[in-house]
Coordinates of N, CA and C in Angstrom, one line a residue:
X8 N 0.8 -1.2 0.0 CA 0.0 0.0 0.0 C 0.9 1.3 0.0
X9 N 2.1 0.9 0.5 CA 2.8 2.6 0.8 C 4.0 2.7 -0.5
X10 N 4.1 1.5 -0.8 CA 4.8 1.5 -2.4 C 3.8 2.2 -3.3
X11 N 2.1 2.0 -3.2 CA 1.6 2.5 -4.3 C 1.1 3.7 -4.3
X12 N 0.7 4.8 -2.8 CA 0.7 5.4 -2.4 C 2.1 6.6 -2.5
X13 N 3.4 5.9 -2.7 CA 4.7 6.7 -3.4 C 4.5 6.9 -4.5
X14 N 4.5 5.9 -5.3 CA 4.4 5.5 -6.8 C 3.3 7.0 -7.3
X15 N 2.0 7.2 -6.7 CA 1.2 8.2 -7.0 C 1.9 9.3 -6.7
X16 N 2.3 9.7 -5.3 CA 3.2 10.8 -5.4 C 3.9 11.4 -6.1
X17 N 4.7 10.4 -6.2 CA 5.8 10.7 -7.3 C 5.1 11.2 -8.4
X18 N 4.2 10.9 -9.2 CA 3.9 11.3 -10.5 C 3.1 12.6 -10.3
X19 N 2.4 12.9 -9.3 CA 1.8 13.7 -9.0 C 2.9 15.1 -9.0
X20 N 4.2 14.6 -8.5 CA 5.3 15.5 -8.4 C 5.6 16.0 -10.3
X21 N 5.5 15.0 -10.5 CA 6.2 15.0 -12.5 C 5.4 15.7 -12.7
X22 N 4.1 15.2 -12.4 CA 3.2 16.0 -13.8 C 3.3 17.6 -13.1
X23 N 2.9 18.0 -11.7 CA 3.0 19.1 -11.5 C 4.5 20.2 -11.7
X24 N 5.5 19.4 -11.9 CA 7.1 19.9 -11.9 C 6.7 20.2 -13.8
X25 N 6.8 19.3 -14.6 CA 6.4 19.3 -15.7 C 5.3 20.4 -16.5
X26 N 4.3 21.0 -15.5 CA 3.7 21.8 -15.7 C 4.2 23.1 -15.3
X27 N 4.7 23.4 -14.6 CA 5.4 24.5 -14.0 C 6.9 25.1 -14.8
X28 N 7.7 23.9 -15.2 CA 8.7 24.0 -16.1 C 8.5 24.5 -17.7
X29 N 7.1 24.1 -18.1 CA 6.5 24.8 -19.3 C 6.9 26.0 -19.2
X30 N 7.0 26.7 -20.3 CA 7.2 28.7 -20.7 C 5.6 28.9 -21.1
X31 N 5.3 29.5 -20.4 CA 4.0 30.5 -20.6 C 4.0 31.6 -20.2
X32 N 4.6 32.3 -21.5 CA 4.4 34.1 -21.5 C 3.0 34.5 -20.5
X33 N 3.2 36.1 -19.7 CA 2.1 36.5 -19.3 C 1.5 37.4 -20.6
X34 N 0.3 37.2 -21.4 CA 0.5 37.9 -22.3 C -1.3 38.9 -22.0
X35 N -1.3 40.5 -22.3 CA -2.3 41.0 -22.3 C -2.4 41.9 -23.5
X36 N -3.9 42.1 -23.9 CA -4.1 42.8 -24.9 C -4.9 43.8 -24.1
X37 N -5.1 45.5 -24.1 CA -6.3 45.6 -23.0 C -6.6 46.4 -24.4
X38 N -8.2 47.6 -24.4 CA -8.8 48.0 -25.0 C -8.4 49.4 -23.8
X39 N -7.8 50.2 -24.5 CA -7.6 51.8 -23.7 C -8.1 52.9 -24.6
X40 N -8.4 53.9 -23.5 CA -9.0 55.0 -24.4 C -8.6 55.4 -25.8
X41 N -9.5 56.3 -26.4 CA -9.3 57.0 -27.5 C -8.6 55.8 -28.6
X42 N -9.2 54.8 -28.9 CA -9.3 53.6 -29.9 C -7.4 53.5 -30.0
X43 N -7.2 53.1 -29.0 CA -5.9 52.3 -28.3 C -5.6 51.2 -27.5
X44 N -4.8 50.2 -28.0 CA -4.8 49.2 -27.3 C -3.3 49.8 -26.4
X45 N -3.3 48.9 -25.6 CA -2.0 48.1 -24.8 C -1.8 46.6 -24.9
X46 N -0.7 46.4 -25.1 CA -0.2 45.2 -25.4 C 1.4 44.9 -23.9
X47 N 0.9 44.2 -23.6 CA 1.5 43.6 -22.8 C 1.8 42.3 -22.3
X48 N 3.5 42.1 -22.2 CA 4.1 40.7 -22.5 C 5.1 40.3 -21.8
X49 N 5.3 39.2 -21.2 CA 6.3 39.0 -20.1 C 6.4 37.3 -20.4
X50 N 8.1 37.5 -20.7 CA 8.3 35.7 -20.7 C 9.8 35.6 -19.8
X51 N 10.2 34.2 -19.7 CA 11.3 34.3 -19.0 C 12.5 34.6 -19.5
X52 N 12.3 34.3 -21.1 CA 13.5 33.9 -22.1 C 13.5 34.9 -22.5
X53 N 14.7 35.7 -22.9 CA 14.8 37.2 -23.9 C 14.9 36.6 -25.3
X54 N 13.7 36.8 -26.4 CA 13.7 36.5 -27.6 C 13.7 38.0 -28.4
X55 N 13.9 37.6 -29.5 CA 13.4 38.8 -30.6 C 11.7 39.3 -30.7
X56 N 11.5 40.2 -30.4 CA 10.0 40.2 -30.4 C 9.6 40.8 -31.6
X57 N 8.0 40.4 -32.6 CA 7.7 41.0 -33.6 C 6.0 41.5 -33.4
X58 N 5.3 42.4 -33.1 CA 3.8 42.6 -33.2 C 3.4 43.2 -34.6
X59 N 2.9 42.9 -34.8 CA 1.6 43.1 -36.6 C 0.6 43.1 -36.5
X60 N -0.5 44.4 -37.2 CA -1.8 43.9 -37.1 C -2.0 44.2 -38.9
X61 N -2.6 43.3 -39.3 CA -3.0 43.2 -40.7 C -4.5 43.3 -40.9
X62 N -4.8 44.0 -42.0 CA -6.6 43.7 -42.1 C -6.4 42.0 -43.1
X63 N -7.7 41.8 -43.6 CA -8.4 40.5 -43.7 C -7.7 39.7 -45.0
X64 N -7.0 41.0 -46.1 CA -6.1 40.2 -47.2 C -4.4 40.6 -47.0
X65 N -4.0 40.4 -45.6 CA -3.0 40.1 -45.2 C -2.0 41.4 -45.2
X66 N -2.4 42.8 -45.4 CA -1.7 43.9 -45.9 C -1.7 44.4 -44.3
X67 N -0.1 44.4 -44.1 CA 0.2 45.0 -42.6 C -0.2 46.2 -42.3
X68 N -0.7 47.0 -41.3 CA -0.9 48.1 -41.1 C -0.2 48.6 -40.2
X69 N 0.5 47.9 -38.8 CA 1.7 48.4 -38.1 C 2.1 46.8 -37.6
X70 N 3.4 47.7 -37.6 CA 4.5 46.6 -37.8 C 5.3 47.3 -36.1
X71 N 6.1 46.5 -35.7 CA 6.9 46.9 -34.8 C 7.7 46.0 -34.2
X72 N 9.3 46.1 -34.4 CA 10.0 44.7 -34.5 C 11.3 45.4 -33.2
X73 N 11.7 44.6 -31.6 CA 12.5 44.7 -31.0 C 13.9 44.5 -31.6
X74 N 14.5 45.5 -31.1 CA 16.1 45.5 -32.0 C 17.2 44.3 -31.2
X75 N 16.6 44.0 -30.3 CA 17.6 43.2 -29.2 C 16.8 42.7 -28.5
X76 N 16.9 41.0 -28.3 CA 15.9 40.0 -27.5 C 15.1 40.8 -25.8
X77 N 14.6 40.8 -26.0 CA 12.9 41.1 -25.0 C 12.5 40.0 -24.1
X78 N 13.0 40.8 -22.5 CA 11.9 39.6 -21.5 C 10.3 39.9 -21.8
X79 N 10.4 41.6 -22.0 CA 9.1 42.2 -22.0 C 8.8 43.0 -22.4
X80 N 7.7 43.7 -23.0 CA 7.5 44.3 -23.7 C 5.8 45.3 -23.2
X81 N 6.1 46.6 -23.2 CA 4.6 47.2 -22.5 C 4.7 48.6 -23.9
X82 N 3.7 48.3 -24.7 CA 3.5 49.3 -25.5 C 1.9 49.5 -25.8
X83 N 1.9 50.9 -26.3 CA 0.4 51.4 -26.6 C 0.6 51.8 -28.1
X84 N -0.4 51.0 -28.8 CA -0.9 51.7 -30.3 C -1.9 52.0 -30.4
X85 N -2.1 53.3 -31.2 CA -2.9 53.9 -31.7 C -3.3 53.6 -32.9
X86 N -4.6 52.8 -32.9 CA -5.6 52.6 -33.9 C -6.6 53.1 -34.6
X87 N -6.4 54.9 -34.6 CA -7.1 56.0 -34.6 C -7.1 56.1 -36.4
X88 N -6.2 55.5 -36.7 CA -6.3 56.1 -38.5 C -7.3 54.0 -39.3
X89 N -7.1 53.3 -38.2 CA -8.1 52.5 -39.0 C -9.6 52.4 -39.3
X90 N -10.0 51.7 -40.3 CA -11.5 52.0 -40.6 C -12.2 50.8 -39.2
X91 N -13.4 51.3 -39.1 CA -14.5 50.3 -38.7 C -14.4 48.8 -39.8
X92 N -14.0 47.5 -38.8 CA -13.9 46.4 -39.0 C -13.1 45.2 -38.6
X93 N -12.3 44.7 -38.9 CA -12.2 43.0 -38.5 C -10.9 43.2 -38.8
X94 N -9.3 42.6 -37.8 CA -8.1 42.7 -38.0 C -7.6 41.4 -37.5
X95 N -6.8 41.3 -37.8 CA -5.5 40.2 -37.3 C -4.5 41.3 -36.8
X96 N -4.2 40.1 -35.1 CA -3.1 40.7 -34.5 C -2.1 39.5 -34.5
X97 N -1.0 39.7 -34.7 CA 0.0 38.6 -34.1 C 1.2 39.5 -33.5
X98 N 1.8 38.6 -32.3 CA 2.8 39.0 -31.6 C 3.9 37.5 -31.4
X99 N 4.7 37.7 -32.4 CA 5.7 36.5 -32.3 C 7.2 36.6 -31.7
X100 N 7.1 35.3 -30.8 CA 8.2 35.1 -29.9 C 9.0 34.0 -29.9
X101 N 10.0 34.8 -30.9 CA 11.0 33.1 -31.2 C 10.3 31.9 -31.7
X102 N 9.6 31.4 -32.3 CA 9.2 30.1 -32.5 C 7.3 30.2 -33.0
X103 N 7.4 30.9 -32.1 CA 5.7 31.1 -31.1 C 4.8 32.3 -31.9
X104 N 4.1 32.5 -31.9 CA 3.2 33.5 -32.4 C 1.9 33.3 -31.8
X105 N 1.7 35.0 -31.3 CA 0.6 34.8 -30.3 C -0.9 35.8 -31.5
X106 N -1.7 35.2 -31.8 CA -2.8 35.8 -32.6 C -4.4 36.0 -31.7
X107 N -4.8 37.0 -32.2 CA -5.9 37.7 -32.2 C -6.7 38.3 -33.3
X108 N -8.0 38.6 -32.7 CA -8.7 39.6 -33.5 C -9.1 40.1 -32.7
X109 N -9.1 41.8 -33.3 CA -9.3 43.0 -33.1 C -10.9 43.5 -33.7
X110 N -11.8 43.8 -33.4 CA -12.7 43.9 -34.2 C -13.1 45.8 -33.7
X111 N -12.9 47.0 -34.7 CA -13.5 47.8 -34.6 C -14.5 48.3 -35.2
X112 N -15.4 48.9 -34.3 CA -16.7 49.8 -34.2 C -16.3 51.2 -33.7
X113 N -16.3 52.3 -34.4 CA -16.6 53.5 -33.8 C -15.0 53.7 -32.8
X114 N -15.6 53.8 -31.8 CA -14.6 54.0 -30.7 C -13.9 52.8 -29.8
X115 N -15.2 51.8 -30.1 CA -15.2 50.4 -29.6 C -13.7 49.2 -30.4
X116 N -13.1 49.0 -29.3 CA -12.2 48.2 -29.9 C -12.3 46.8 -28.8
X117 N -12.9 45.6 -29.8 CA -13.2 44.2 -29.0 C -11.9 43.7 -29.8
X118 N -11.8 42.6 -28.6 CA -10.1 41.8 -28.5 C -10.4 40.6 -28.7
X119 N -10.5 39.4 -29.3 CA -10.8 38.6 -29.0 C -9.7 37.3 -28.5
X120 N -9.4 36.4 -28.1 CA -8.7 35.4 -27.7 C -7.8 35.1 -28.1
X121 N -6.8 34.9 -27.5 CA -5.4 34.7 -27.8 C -5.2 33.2 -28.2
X122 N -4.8 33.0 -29.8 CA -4.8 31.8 -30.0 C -3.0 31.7 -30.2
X123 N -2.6 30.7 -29.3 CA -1.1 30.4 -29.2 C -0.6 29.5 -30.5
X124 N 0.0 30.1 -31.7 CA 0.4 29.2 -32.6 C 1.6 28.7 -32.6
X125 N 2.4 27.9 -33.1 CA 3.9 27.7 -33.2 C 4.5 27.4 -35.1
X126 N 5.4 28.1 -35.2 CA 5.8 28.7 -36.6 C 6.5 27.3 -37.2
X127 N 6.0 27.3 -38.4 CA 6.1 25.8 -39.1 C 7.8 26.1 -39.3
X128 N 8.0 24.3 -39.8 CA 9.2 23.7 -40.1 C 9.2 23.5 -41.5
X129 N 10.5 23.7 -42.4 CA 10.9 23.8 -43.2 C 12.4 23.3 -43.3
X130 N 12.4 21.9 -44.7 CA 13.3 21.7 -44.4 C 13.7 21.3 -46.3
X131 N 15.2 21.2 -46.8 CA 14.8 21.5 -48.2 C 16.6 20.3 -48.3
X132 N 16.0 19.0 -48.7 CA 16.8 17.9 -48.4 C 16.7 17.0 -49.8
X133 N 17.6 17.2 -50.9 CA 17.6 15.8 -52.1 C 16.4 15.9 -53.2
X134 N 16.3 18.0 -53.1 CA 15.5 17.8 -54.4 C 14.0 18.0 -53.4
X135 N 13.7 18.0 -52.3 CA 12.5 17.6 -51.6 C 12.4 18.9 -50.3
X136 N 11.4 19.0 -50.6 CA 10.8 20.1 -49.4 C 9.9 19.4 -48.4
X137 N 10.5 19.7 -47.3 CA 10.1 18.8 -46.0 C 9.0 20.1 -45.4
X138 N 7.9 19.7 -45.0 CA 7.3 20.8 -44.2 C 6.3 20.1 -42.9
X139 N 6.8 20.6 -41.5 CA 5.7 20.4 -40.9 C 5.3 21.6 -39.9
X140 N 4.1 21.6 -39.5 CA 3.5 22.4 -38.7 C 2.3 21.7 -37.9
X141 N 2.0 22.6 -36.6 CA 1.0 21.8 -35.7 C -0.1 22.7 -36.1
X142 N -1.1 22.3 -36.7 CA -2.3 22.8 -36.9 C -3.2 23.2 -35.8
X143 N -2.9 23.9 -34.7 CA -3.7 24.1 -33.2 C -4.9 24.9 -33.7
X144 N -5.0 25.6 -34.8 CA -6.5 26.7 -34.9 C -7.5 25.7 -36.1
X145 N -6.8 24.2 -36.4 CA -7.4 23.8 -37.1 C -8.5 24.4 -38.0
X146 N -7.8 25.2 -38.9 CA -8.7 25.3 -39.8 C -8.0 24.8 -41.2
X147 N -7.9 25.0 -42.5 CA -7.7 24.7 -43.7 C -6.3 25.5 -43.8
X148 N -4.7 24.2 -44.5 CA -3.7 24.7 -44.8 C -3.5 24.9 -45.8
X149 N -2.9 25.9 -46.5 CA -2.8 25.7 -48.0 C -1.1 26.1 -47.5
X150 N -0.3 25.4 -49.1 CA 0.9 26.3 -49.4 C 1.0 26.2 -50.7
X151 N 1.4 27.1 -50.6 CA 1.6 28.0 -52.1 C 3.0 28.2 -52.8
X152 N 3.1 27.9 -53.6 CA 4.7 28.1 -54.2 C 4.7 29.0 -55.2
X153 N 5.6 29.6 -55.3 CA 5.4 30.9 -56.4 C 7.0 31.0 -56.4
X154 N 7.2 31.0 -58.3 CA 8.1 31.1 -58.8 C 8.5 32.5 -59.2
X155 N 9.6 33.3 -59.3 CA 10.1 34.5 -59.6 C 8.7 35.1 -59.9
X156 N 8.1 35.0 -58.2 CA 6.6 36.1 -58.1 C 5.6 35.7 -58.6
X157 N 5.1 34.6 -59.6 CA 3.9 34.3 -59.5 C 4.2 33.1 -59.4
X158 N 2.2 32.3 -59.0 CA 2.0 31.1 -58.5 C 2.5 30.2 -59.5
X159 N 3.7 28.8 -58.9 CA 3.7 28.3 -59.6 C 2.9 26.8 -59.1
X160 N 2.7 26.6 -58.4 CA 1.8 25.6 -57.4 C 1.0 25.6 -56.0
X161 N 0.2 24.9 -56.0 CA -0.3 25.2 -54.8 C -1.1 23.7 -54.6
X162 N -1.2 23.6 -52.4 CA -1.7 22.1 -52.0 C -2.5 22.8 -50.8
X163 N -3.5 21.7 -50.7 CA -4.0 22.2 -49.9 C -3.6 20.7 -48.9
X164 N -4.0 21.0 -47.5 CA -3.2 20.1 -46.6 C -4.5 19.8 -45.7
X165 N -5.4 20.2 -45.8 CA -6.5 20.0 -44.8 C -6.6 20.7 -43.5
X166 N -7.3 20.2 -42.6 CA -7.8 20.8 -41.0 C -7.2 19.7 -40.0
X167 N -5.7 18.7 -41.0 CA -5.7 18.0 -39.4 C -4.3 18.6 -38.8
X168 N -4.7 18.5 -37.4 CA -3.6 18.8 -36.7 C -2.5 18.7 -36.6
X169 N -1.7 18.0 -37.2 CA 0.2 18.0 -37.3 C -0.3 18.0 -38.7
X170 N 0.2 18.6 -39.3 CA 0.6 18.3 -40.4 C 2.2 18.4 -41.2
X171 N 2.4 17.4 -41.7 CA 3.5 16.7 -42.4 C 3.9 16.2 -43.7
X172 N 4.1 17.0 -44.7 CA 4.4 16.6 -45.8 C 5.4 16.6 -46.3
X173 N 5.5 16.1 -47.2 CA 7.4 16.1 -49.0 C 7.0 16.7 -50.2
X174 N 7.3 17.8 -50.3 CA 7.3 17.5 -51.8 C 8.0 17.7 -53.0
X175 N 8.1 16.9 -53.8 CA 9.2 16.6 -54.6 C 9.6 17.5 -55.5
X176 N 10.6 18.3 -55.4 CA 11.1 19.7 -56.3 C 12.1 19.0 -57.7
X177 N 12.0 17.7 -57.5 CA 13.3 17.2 -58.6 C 13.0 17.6 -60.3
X178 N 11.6 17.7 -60.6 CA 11.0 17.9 -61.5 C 11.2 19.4 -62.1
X179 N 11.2 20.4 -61.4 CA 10.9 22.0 -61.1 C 12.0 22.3 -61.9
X180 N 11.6 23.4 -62.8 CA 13.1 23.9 -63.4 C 13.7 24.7 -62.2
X181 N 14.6 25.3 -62.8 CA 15.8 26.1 -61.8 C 14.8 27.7 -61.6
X182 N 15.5 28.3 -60.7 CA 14.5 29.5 -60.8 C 14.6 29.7 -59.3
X183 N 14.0 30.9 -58.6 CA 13.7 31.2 -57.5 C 12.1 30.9 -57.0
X184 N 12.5 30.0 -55.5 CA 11.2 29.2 -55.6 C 10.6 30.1 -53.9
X185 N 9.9 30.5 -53.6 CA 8.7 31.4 -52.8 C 7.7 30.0 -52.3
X186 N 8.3 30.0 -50.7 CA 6.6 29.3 -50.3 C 5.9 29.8 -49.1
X187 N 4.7 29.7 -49.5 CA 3.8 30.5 -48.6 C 2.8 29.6 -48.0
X188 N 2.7 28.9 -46.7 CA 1.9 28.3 -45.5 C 0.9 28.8 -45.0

């Protein structure tokens, strides 16, 4: 009984040590006066920090990139020159990218949920393009290849969650090859 009674302890210890050893940025978006957010971010690790908010066909509207790795970061933008409607925010940290939507009305600025992504793998081995990524917002992947600026292919990968594919470049003439996830 006091072997199985350790035996629980013990794991009880792992899983809670295990949990606590995780990196979980403190991350805040607030809604402040005169159609301004604050953006506020605290991790342990000093990374390169990047925040973006783009409207809905991906054209950035502020950009703001730290010049030297960031435990933290406390800034206010002013969203006073955009129109009434629907944005993407992302704030990426080394690896990580932290997204939202911004939805404005008037003076009203709604924040919506912070979905934690992590930035795909890319790997280019014997003629073959390796790509994976964890699909956590499960929705629909496409990537797109585009040769010296226009499309020269494109796949779509689905809504499942890891995704993992190859594909075979041995065919492709020479040229400068663009892929977009």
């Amino acid at each position: 009984m006091k072997t199985r009674n350790l035996f629980f302890a013990f794991v009880a210890l792992l899983v809670s040590a295990t949990g606590y050893a995780t990196e979980t940025p403190k991350t805040e978006i607030l809604s402040a006066q005169d159609d301004k957010i604050l953006v506020n971010y605290e991790t342990d690790k000093a990374v390169l920090l990047e925040l973006t908010i783009t409207d809905n066909d991906g054209v950035i509207l502020h950009e703001w990139k730290s010049e030297t790795p960031q435990t933290a970061v406390k800034k206010i933008f002013s969203l006073k020159e955009l129109e009434d409607g629907t944005y993407q925010f992302s704030l990426k940290s080394g690896s990580k990218s932290l997204n939202s939507v911004l939805s404005i009305d008037g003076e009203t600025i709604d924040i919506g949920p912070l979905v934690e992504m992590y930035e795909p793998y890319f790997a280019f081995k014997n003629d073959k393009l390796y790509v994976s990524f964890l699909n956590q917002s499960m929705k629909n992947v496409y990537l797109k290849v585009y040769k010296d600026g226009e499309q020269y292919n494109g796949f779509n990968f689905g809504k499942n969650f890891d995704v993992q594919k190859c594909i075979d470049f041995s065919m492709a003439k020479s040229g400068t090859y663009d892929i977009v996830l």
